Coordinates of C-alpha atoms in Angstrom, one line a residue:
Chain A
M1 CA 123.2 109.1 153.1
P2 CA 126.3 108.3 151.0
E3 CA 129.6 107.5 152.6
V4 CA 131.7 110.6 153.2
L5 CA 135.4 110.6 152.3
R6 CA 137.8 113.5 153.1
D7 CA 140.7 114.6 150.9
S8 CA 144.0 116.0 152.2
Q9 CA 142.5 119.5 152.2
G10 CA 139.6 118.3 154.3
S11 CA 137.0 118.7 151.6
K12 CA 134.2 116.2 151.7
H13 CA 133.5 113.8 148.9
Y14 CA 130.5 111.5 148.7
L15 CA 130.7 107.9 147.5
I16 CA 127.8 107.3 145.1
N17 CA 126.7 104.6 142.7
L18 CA 125.3 106.1 139.6
N19 CA 123.2 103.9 137.3
V20 CA 123.6 105.3 133.8
N21 CA 122.2 103.4 130.7
G22 CA 122.0 100.2 132.8
D23 CA 125.6 100.3 134.1
T24 CA 126.6 101.2 137.6
Y25 CA 129.5 103.6 138.2
T26 CA 131.0 104.1 141.6
L27 CA 132.3 107.7 142.0
A28 CA 133.4 110.0 144.8
V29 CA 131.9 113.4 144.0
K30 CA 131.8 116.7 145.9
G31 CA 128.5 117.9 147.1
N32 CA 128.4 120.7 144.4
A33 CA 129.0 118.3 141.5
L34 CA 126.2 118.7 139.0
L35 CA 124.9 115.6 137.2
V36 CA 125.5 117.1 133.8
N37 CA 129.2 117.7 134.5
V38 CA 129.6 114.2 136.0
L39 CA 128.0 112.6 133.0
R40 CA 130.1 114.6 130.5
D41 CA 133.4 115.1 132.2
W42 CA 133.8 111.9 134.3
L43 CA 131.8 109.3 132.4
D44 CA 132.2 110.7 128.8
F45 CA 128.5 110.8 128.0
T46 CA 129.1 113.9 126.0
G47 CA 125.9 113.5 124.0
T48 CA 124.3 115.3 127.0
K49 CA 124.8 119.0 126.0
K50 CA 125.2 122.1 128.0
G51 CA 123.4 125.3 126.9
C52 CA 121.9 127.7 129.3
E53 CA 122.8 125.7 132.5
L54 CA 119.8 127.2 134.2
G55 CA 117.0 124.8 133.3
D56 CA 115.6 126.8 130.4
C57 CA 117.0 125.3 127.2
G58 CA 116.6 121.5 127.7
S59 CA 119.8 120.6 125.9
C60 CA 121.1 118.8 129.0
T61 CA 117.9 116.7 129.2
V62 CA 118.3 113.1 130.5
L63 CA 115.7 110.7 131.7
I64 CA 115.6 109.9 135.4
D65 CA 113.4 106.9 136.0
G66 CA 111.9 107.5 132.5
K67 CA 111.1 111.2 133.1
P68 CA 112.9 114.0 131.3
V69 CA 114.7 116.4 133.6
N70 CA 117.5 119.0 133.2
S71 CA 120.7 117.4 134.3
C72 CA 122.1 120.9 134.9
M73 CA 119.6 121.3 137.8
V74 CA 120.3 118.0 139.6
L75 CA 123.1 117.3 142.0
A76 CA 125.0 114.1 141.2
V77 CA 124.6 113.0 144.8
E78 CA 120.8 113.3 144.4
A79 CA 120.8 111.1 141.3
E80 CA 122.0 108.0 143.3
G81 CA 119.3 105.3 143.4
H82 CA 117.7 106.3 140.2
E83 CA 118.0 105.0 136.6
I84 CA 119.6 107.6 134.4
T85 CA 119.2 107.4 130.6
T86 CA 121.3 109.6 128.3
I87 CA 121.1 109.8 124.5
E88 CA 123.9 107.1 124.4
G89 CA 121.5 104.7 126.1
V90 CA 118.3 105.5 124.2
S91 CA 118.7 102.5 122.0
P92 CA 119.7 99.2 123.7
S93 CA 121.6 97.9 120.7
D94 CA 124.1 99.2 118.2
K95 CA 121.2 100.3 115.9
L96 CA 119.6 103.7 116.3
D97 CA 116.3 103.9 118.0
R98 CA 113.2 104.4 115.8
L99 CA 112.9 108.0 117.0
Q100 CA 116.5 108.7 116.1
E101 CA 115.9 107.2 112.6
S102 CA 112.8 109.3 112.3
F103 CA 114.7 112.5 113.1
I104 CA 117.1 111.7 110.2
A105 CA 114.3 110.7 107.8
N106 CA 112.3 113.9 108.6
A107 CA 115.3 116.2 108.5
A108 CA 114.6 117.3 112.1
I109 CA 118.2 118.2 112.7
Q110 CA 120.2 121.2 111.7
C111 CA 123.1 122.0 114.0
G112 CA 122.2 119.1 116.2
Y113 CA 122.8 120.7 119.6
C114 CA 119.2 120.4 120.8
T115 CA 118.8 116.9 119.3
P116 CA 119.7 114.7 122.2
G117 CA 117.4 116.6 124.5
M118 CA 114.6 116.6 121.9
I119 CA 114.9 112.9 121.3
L120 CA 114.8 112.1 125.0
A121 CA 111.9 114.4 125.6
G122 CA 110.1 112.7 122.7
K123 CA 111.0 109.3 123.8
A124 CA 109.6 109.9 127.3
L125 CA 106.4 111.1 125.8
L126 CA 106.0 108.1 123.4
T127 CA 106.8 105.6 126.2
H128 CA 103.8 106.6 128.3
N129 CA 101.6 108.0 125.5
P130 CA 102.2 106.0 122.2
H131 CA 99.6 108.0 120.3
P132 CA 100.1 111.7 121.2
T133 CA 98.3 114.5 119.4
E134 CA 100.4 117.2 117.8
M135 CA 99.6 119.5 120.8
E136 CA 100.8 116.8 123.2
V137 CA 104.0 116.5 121.2
R138 CA 104.5 120.3 121.3
E139 CA 103.9 120.3 125.0
A140 CA 106.3 117.5 125.6
I141 CA 109.2 119.3 123.9
S142 CA 108.2 122.7 125.3
G143 CA 111.2 122.6 127.6
N144 CA 113.6 122.1 124.7
L145 CA 114.8 125.1 122.7
C146 CA 115.8 124.7 119.0
R147 CA 117.3 127.8 117.4
C148 CA 117.5 126.3 113.9
T149 CA 114.5 124.4 112.7
G150 CA 111.4 126.1 113.8
Y151 CA 110.3 122.8 115.4
V152 CA 108.1 121.8 112.4
N153 CA 110.2 118.8 111.4
I154 CA 110.9 117.8 115.0
V155 CA 107.2 117.6 115.7
K156 CA 106.8 115.6 112.4
A157 CA 109.5 113.2 113.4
I158 CA 107.9 112.4 116.7
L159 CA 104.5 112.0 115.2
A160 CA 105.8 109.7 112.5
V161 CA 107.0 107.2 115.2
A162 CA 103.6 107.5 116.9
D163 CA 101.9 106.6 113.6
E164 CA 104.0 103.4 113.4
N165 CA 103.0 102.3 116.9
P166 CA 100.3 99.6 117.1
P167 CA 96.8 101.0 117.6
E168 CA 95.5 101.6 121.1
G169 CA 94.1 98.4 122.7
G170 CA 96.6 96.1 120.9
E171 CA 96.0 93.8 117.9
S172 CA 92.3 93.3 118.3
A173 CA 91.5 97.0 118.1
Chain B
M1 CA 128.4 127.3 135.5
Y2 CA 129.4 125.8 138.8
L3 CA 128.0 125.8 142.3
P4 CA 129.9 127.0 145.3
D5 CA 130.9 124.0 147.5
F6 CA 128.9 122.9 150.5
D7 CA 128.5 120.0 152.8
Y8 CA 125.6 117.7 151.7
Y9 CA 123.3 116.0 154.1
A10 CA 120.4 113.6 153.3
P11 CA 118.8 112.9 156.6
P12 CA 116.8 109.6 156.6
D13 CA 113.8 110.9 158.5
L14 CA 112.0 114.1 159.5
V15 CA 113.4 114.1 163.1
E16 CA 117.0 114.0 161.9
A17 CA 116.2 116.6 159.3
C18 CA 114.7 118.9 161.9
Q19 CA 117.8 118.4 164.1
L20 CA 120.1 119.4 161.2
V21 CA 118.2 122.5 160.2
R22 CA 118.2 123.6 163.9
E23 CA 121.9 123.0 164.2
F24 CA 122.8 124.9 161.0
G25 CA 120.2 127.6 161.2
N26 CA 120.6 130.2 158.4
S27 CA 124.0 128.8 157.3
A28 CA 122.2 125.9 155.7
K29 CA 119.6 125.7 152.9
I30 CA 117.0 123.1 152.5
L31 CA 117.0 121.3 149.2
A32 CA 113.7 119.9 147.8
G33 CA 113.6 119.9 143.9
G34 CA 116.4 122.4 143.7
T35 CA 115.1 124.3 140.6
D36 CA 115.2 127.6 142.6
L37 CA 117.9 126.9 145.1
L38 CA 120.5 125.7 142.5
H39 CA 119.6 128.6 140.2
K40 CA 120.4 131.1 143.0
M41 CA 123.6 129.3 144.0
K42 CA 124.8 129.3 140.4
H43 CA 124.4 133.1 140.4
T44 CA 126.1 133.1 143.8
E45 CA 123.1 134.8 145.3
L46 CA 123.4 132.1 147.9
A47 CA 126.4 130.1 149.1
P48 CA 125.2 128.0 152.1
E49 CA 127.7 126.2 154.2
A50 CA 125.4 123.1 154.1
V51 CA 122.6 121.8 151.9
I52 CA 120.1 119.6 153.6
S53 CA 118.3 117.4 151.1
L54 CA 114.8 116.2 151.9
K55 CA 114.8 113.5 149.2
K56 CA 114.8 110.6 151.7
L57 CA 111.7 111.9 153.5
S58 CA 109.0 109.7 151.9
E59 CA 106.5 111.0 154.4
L60 CA 106.6 114.3 152.6
K61 CA 105.5 112.8 149.3
G62 CA 102.1 112.0 147.8
I63 CA 98.6 113.3 147.8
R64 CA 95.8 111.9 149.9
Y65 CA 92.2 112.7 151.1
L66 CA 91.3 112.7 154.7
P67 CA 87.5 112.5 155.0
G68 CA 86.0 115.4 156.9
Q69 CA 89.2 117.3 156.7
G70 CA 90.6 117.9 153.2
V71 CA 93.2 117.0 150.6
I72 CA 96.7 116.7 152.0
I73 CA 99.6 117.4 149.6
G74 CA 103.1 116.4 150.7
A75 CA 105.5 119.3 150.3
L76 CA 107.8 117.2 148.1
T77 CA 105.1 116.4 145.6
T78 CA 106.4 117.5 142.2
Q79 CA 104.6 120.0 140.1
N80 CA 103.9 117.3 137.5
E81 CA 102.6 114.9 140.1
L82 CA 100.2 117.7 141.2
A83 CA 99.2 118.2 137.5
D84 CA 98.5 114.5 137.0
S85 CA 96.9 113.6 140.3
P86 CA 93.6 111.7 139.7
L87 CA 92.4 112.7 143.1
L88 CA 93.0 116.4 142.4
H89 CA 91.5 116.1 139.0
R90 CA 88.3 114.9 140.6
K91 CA 88.1 117.5 143.3
Y92 CA 90.0 120.6 142.2
R93 CA 91.1 120.4 138.6
S94 CA 92.0 124.1 139.0
V95 CA 95.1 123.1 141.1
C96 CA 96.2 120.6 138.4
E97 CA 95.8 123.2 135.7
A98 CA 97.8 125.8 137.6
A99 CA 100.6 123.2 138.1
H100 CA 100.4 122.1 134.4
N101 CA 100.7 125.7 133.1
M102 CA 103.9 126.6 135.1
A103 CA 107.6 126.4 134.1
N104 CA 108.3 123.6 131.6
N105 CA 108.0 119.8 131.5
Q106 CA 111.5 119.1 132.7
I107 CA 111.3 121.6 135.6
R108 CA 107.9 120.3 136.6
H109 CA 109.3 116.8 137.0
I110 CA 111.7 118.0 139.7
G111 CA 110.3 121.2 141.1
T112 CA 108.1 120.7 144.1
V113 CA 104.9 122.3 145.5
G114 CA 106.6 123.1 148.8
G115 CA 109.5 124.7 147.0
N116 CA 107.3 126.9 144.9
I117 CA 105.7 128.2 148.1
V118 CA 108.8 128.6 150.3
N119 CA 110.7 130.3 147.6
A120 CA 108.2 133.2 147.8
V121 CA 108.4 135.1 144.6
P122 CA 105.5 137.4 143.5
S123 CA 105.0 135.5 140.2
A124 CA 104.8 132.0 141.8
D125 CA 102.0 130.0 140.2
L126 CA 100.8 127.7 142.9
P127 CA 100.2 130.0 145.9
P128 CA 97.3 132.0 144.4
I129 CA 95.1 129.0 143.6
L130 CA 96.0 127.3 146.9
M131 CA 95.2 130.5 148.8
V132 CA 91.8 131.0 147.2
L133 CA 90.9 127.4 148.3
G134 CA 91.9 128.4 151.8
A135 CA 94.9 126.2 152.0
K136 CA 97.0 125.8 155.1
V137 CA 100.6 124.8 155.4
K138 CA 102.2 122.7 158.2
L139 CA 105.6 123.9 159.5
V140 CA 107.6 121.4 161.6
N141 CA 110.6 121.9 163.8
I142 CA 112.3 119.8 166.4
D143 CA 110.0 121.2 169.2
G144 CA 106.7 120.6 167.4
E145 CA 104.5 121.9 164.6
R146 CA 102.2 124.7 163.6
T147 CA 99.6 125.0 160.9
V148 CA 99.3 128.4 159.2
P149 CA 96.9 129.7 156.6
L150 CA 98.8 130.2 153.4
D151 CA 97.2 133.7 153.4
E152 CA 99.4 134.7 156.3
F153 CA 102.6 132.9 155.1
F154 CA 104.2 135.5 152.8
L155 CA 105.9 138.6 154.1
G156 CA 107.8 139.9 151.1
V157 CA 109.9 138.8 148.1
H158 CA 111.8 135.7 149.4
Q159 CA 110.4 136.4 152.9
T160 CA 108.0 134.2 154.7
I161 CA 107.0 133.5 158.3
R162 CA 108.9 130.2 158.1
R163 CA 111.7 130.2 160.7
D164 CA 115.2 128.9 159.7
D165 CA 114.6 125.8 161.8
E166 CA 111.3 124.9 160.3
I167 CA 110.5 122.6 157.4
L168 CA 107.3 123.0 155.4
T169 CA 106.0 119.4 155.3
E170 CA 102.5 119.5 153.8
I171 CA 99.7 121.6 152.4
E172 CA 96.1 121.1 153.3
I173 CA 93.2 122.1 151.1
P174 CA 90.3 122.0 153.5
D175 CA 86.9 120.7 152.4
Q176 CA 85.1 123.4 150.5
K177 CA 81.8 125.3 150.3
T178 CA 83.1 126.9 147.1
T179 CA 81.4 125.9 143.9
G180 CA 84.2 126.9 141.5
S181 CA 87.8 128.0 141.3
T182 CA 90.4 128.7 138.6
S183 CA 93.5 130.6 137.9
I184 CA 94.6 132.3 134.8
R185 CA 98.2 133.4 134.1
F186 CA 99.7 135.5 131.3
G187 CA 103.3 134.8 130.3
L188 CA 105.3 136.0 127.3
R189 CA 105.6 132.4 126.1
K190 CA 103.3 129.4 126.8
S191 CA 106.2 127.5 128.3
G192 CA 109.1 128.3 130.5
A193 CA 108.1 131.9 131.2
L194 CA 107.3 133.5 134.5
A195 CA 103.8 135.0 134.8
V196 CA 103.7 138.7 133.9
A197 CA 100.5 138.7 135.9
G198 CA 97.9 136.2 137.1
A199 CA 94.6 135.9 138.9
A200 CA 93.2 133.0 140.9
V201 CA 89.6 133.0 142.2
A202 CA 87.3 130.8 144.2
V203 CA 83.6 131.5 144.5
E204 CA 80.6 130.1 146.4
M205 CA 77.6 130.5 144.2
D206 CA 73.9 130.1 145.2
G207 CA 72.1 130.3 141.9
E208 CA 73.0 133.7 140.4
T209 CA 74.1 135.1 143.7
C210 CA 77.7 135.0 144.9
R211 CA 77.8 134.0 148.6
S212 CA 81.5 134.5 149.0
A213 CA 84.6 135.0 146.8
R214 CA 88.3 134.9 147.2
I215 CA 90.6 136.5 144.7
V216 CA 94.4 136.3 144.8
L217 CA 96.7 138.1 142.3
A218 CA 100.1 137.0 141.1
A219 CA 102.9 139.4 140.2
A220 CA 100.7 142.2 141.4
A221 CA 102.6 143.0 144.6
P222 CA 105.6 141.8 146.5
V223 CA 103.5 138.9 147.8
P224 CA 100.6 136.9 146.3
M225 CA 97.9 139.5 147.0
R226 CA 94.3 139.2 148.1
A227 CA 92.1 141.6 146.1
R228 CA 89.7 142.3 148.9
A229 CA 88.0 145.3 147.3
A230 CA 87.1 143.2 144.3
E231 CA 85.9 140.4 146.6
R232 CA 83.7 142.8 148.6
L233 CA 82.2 144.1 145.4
I234 CA 80.7 140.8 144.3
T235 CA 80.0 139.2 147.7
G236 CA 76.2 138.9 148.3
Q237 CA 75.5 140.2 144.8
Q238 CA 73.6 139.0 141.8
I239 CA 76.3 138.3 139.2
T240 CA 76.1 140.3 136.0
P241 CA 78.7 140.9 133.3
D242 CA 78.9 144.5 134.3
L243 CA 79.6 143.5 138.0
L244 CA 82.5 141.3 136.9
E245 CA 83.9 144.1 134.8
Q246 CA 83.8 146.3 137.9
A247 CA 85.4 143.6 140.0
G248 CA 88.3 143.4 137.5
A249 CA 88.7 147.2 137.6
A250 CA 88.7 147.1 141.4
A251 CA 91.4 144.4 141.5
A252 CA 93.5 146.5 139.1
R253 CA 93.1 149.6 141.3
E254 CA 94.1 147.8 144.5
S255 CA 97.0 146.0 142.9
N256 CA 100.5 147.3 143.2
P257 CA 102.6 145.8 140.4
R258 CA 106.1 146.9 139.6
D259 CA 107.9 147.7 136.3
S260 CA 110.2 145.0 135.2
I261 CA 111.7 143.5 132.1
R262 CA 108.6 141.4 131.6
G263 CA 106.1 144.2 131.7
S264 CA 105.4 147.8 132.9
A265 CA 103.3 148.3 136.0
E266 CA 100.6 149.9 133.8
Y267 CA 100.5 146.9 131.5
R268 CA 100.3 144.5 134.4
R269 CA 97.5 146.5 136.0
D270 CA 95.5 146.2 132.8
L271 CA 96.2 142.5 132.6
I272 CA 95.0 142.1 136.2
R273 CA 91.7 143.8 135.3
I274 CA 91.1 141.4 132.4
L275 CA 92.4 138.2 134.0
T276 CA 90.4 138.8 137.2
R277 CA 87.2 139.3 135.2
R278 CA 87.9 136.2 133.0
A279 CA 88.8 134.1 136.0
L280 CA 85.6 135.0 137.9
H281 CA 83.5 134.3 134.9
K282 CA 85.2 130.9 134.4
A283 CA 84.9 129.8 138.1
I284 CA 81.3 131.0 138.3
T285 CA 80.2 129.2 135.1
E286 CA 82.5 126.1 135.0
G287 CA 83.2 125.0 138.6
H288 CA 86.7 124.0 139.7
V289 CA 88.6 124.2 136.4

């Protein structure tokens, strides 16, 4: 249970340590603070987008312990103790991640609003399944709505990275 | 979209959690995955004074098999953990499939099996398949615990026999005589859509003869509904295509769906006829799928 602080009005705030993209941030949040708002408004990770805010559109997708979740449906207090990855942390260096490059190369972006969520959903898939089928790719991004592209190039971009991955069973296969 | 404010509690163990829910009664809400609770709070359908999170209760997580008893599923098991469980894949793949076909990937990573049951909506995906397998739920409060067949759990939309001071801790799928089970749902999209209608069945076959059958319909009544007339029609009978057709028709007749934005009552009833027939055929011929 996080430490409880009270402001002059008597409202409770909870002292939490949030691990985002490998860095730890100590924050005092109210119980009702949503992870998406804390990421965007407090920590400036504005690559995490807000769309429906009801868990339908996937534009607020972040990875929690490697799994894609809707950050609009998670309380910030509940995210303590977990590793959060936003689009800003998808690549550990200054260079873009291979999947980000592939989205550009395959023209998988139009307005770009769904892109951070799409990339994180794709990234989570490729991490535990380096050689997905097209159906598995479509399933992995089925919680992410795109209103521009019709998904064709998004699926292509994810599959292109899968094709570059070393074959199953490593070098000897 | 913001949530009304509340006091947040994350009790470290079940005893403390039970004390808190007793203390707050109906002015608190229990938080598991939150995919339903936060949704309702955003629409200000609910504005609890306190939210009591179960996230620290590791004893409510995981799936295990107790020989001679059954499969025990912790209430906090996420829908994706259910879908990906090797144990369930071996024993009742039908439960994995039902979990896999619900909501969307992101929601399934946080939504829990306990939450899907306690929320008690007519279109819920997990109660029908669990009910046909004779599942029981354990309800715990500070004074003790009781185990209740899931069949008797639901009273109406958002209404169950769970008292305000009780926490649903686990679901038990008892060892089976059934030879097959499955559930089929129809939604307007493959992902992220509530079921317009659904049918789950479990059968005990002896050659061509159906020894017993359980059929539960989703989005067919205010609660997940046993289709008892359809069950009676096939029990003890030699299974033929025509009999399955009749069972589907019987389920449609006894169902009581409503008109909604997702489908008219008439449309739903016809879906129930077809889904029941298909589910029976699949469970009879393919086992627990």
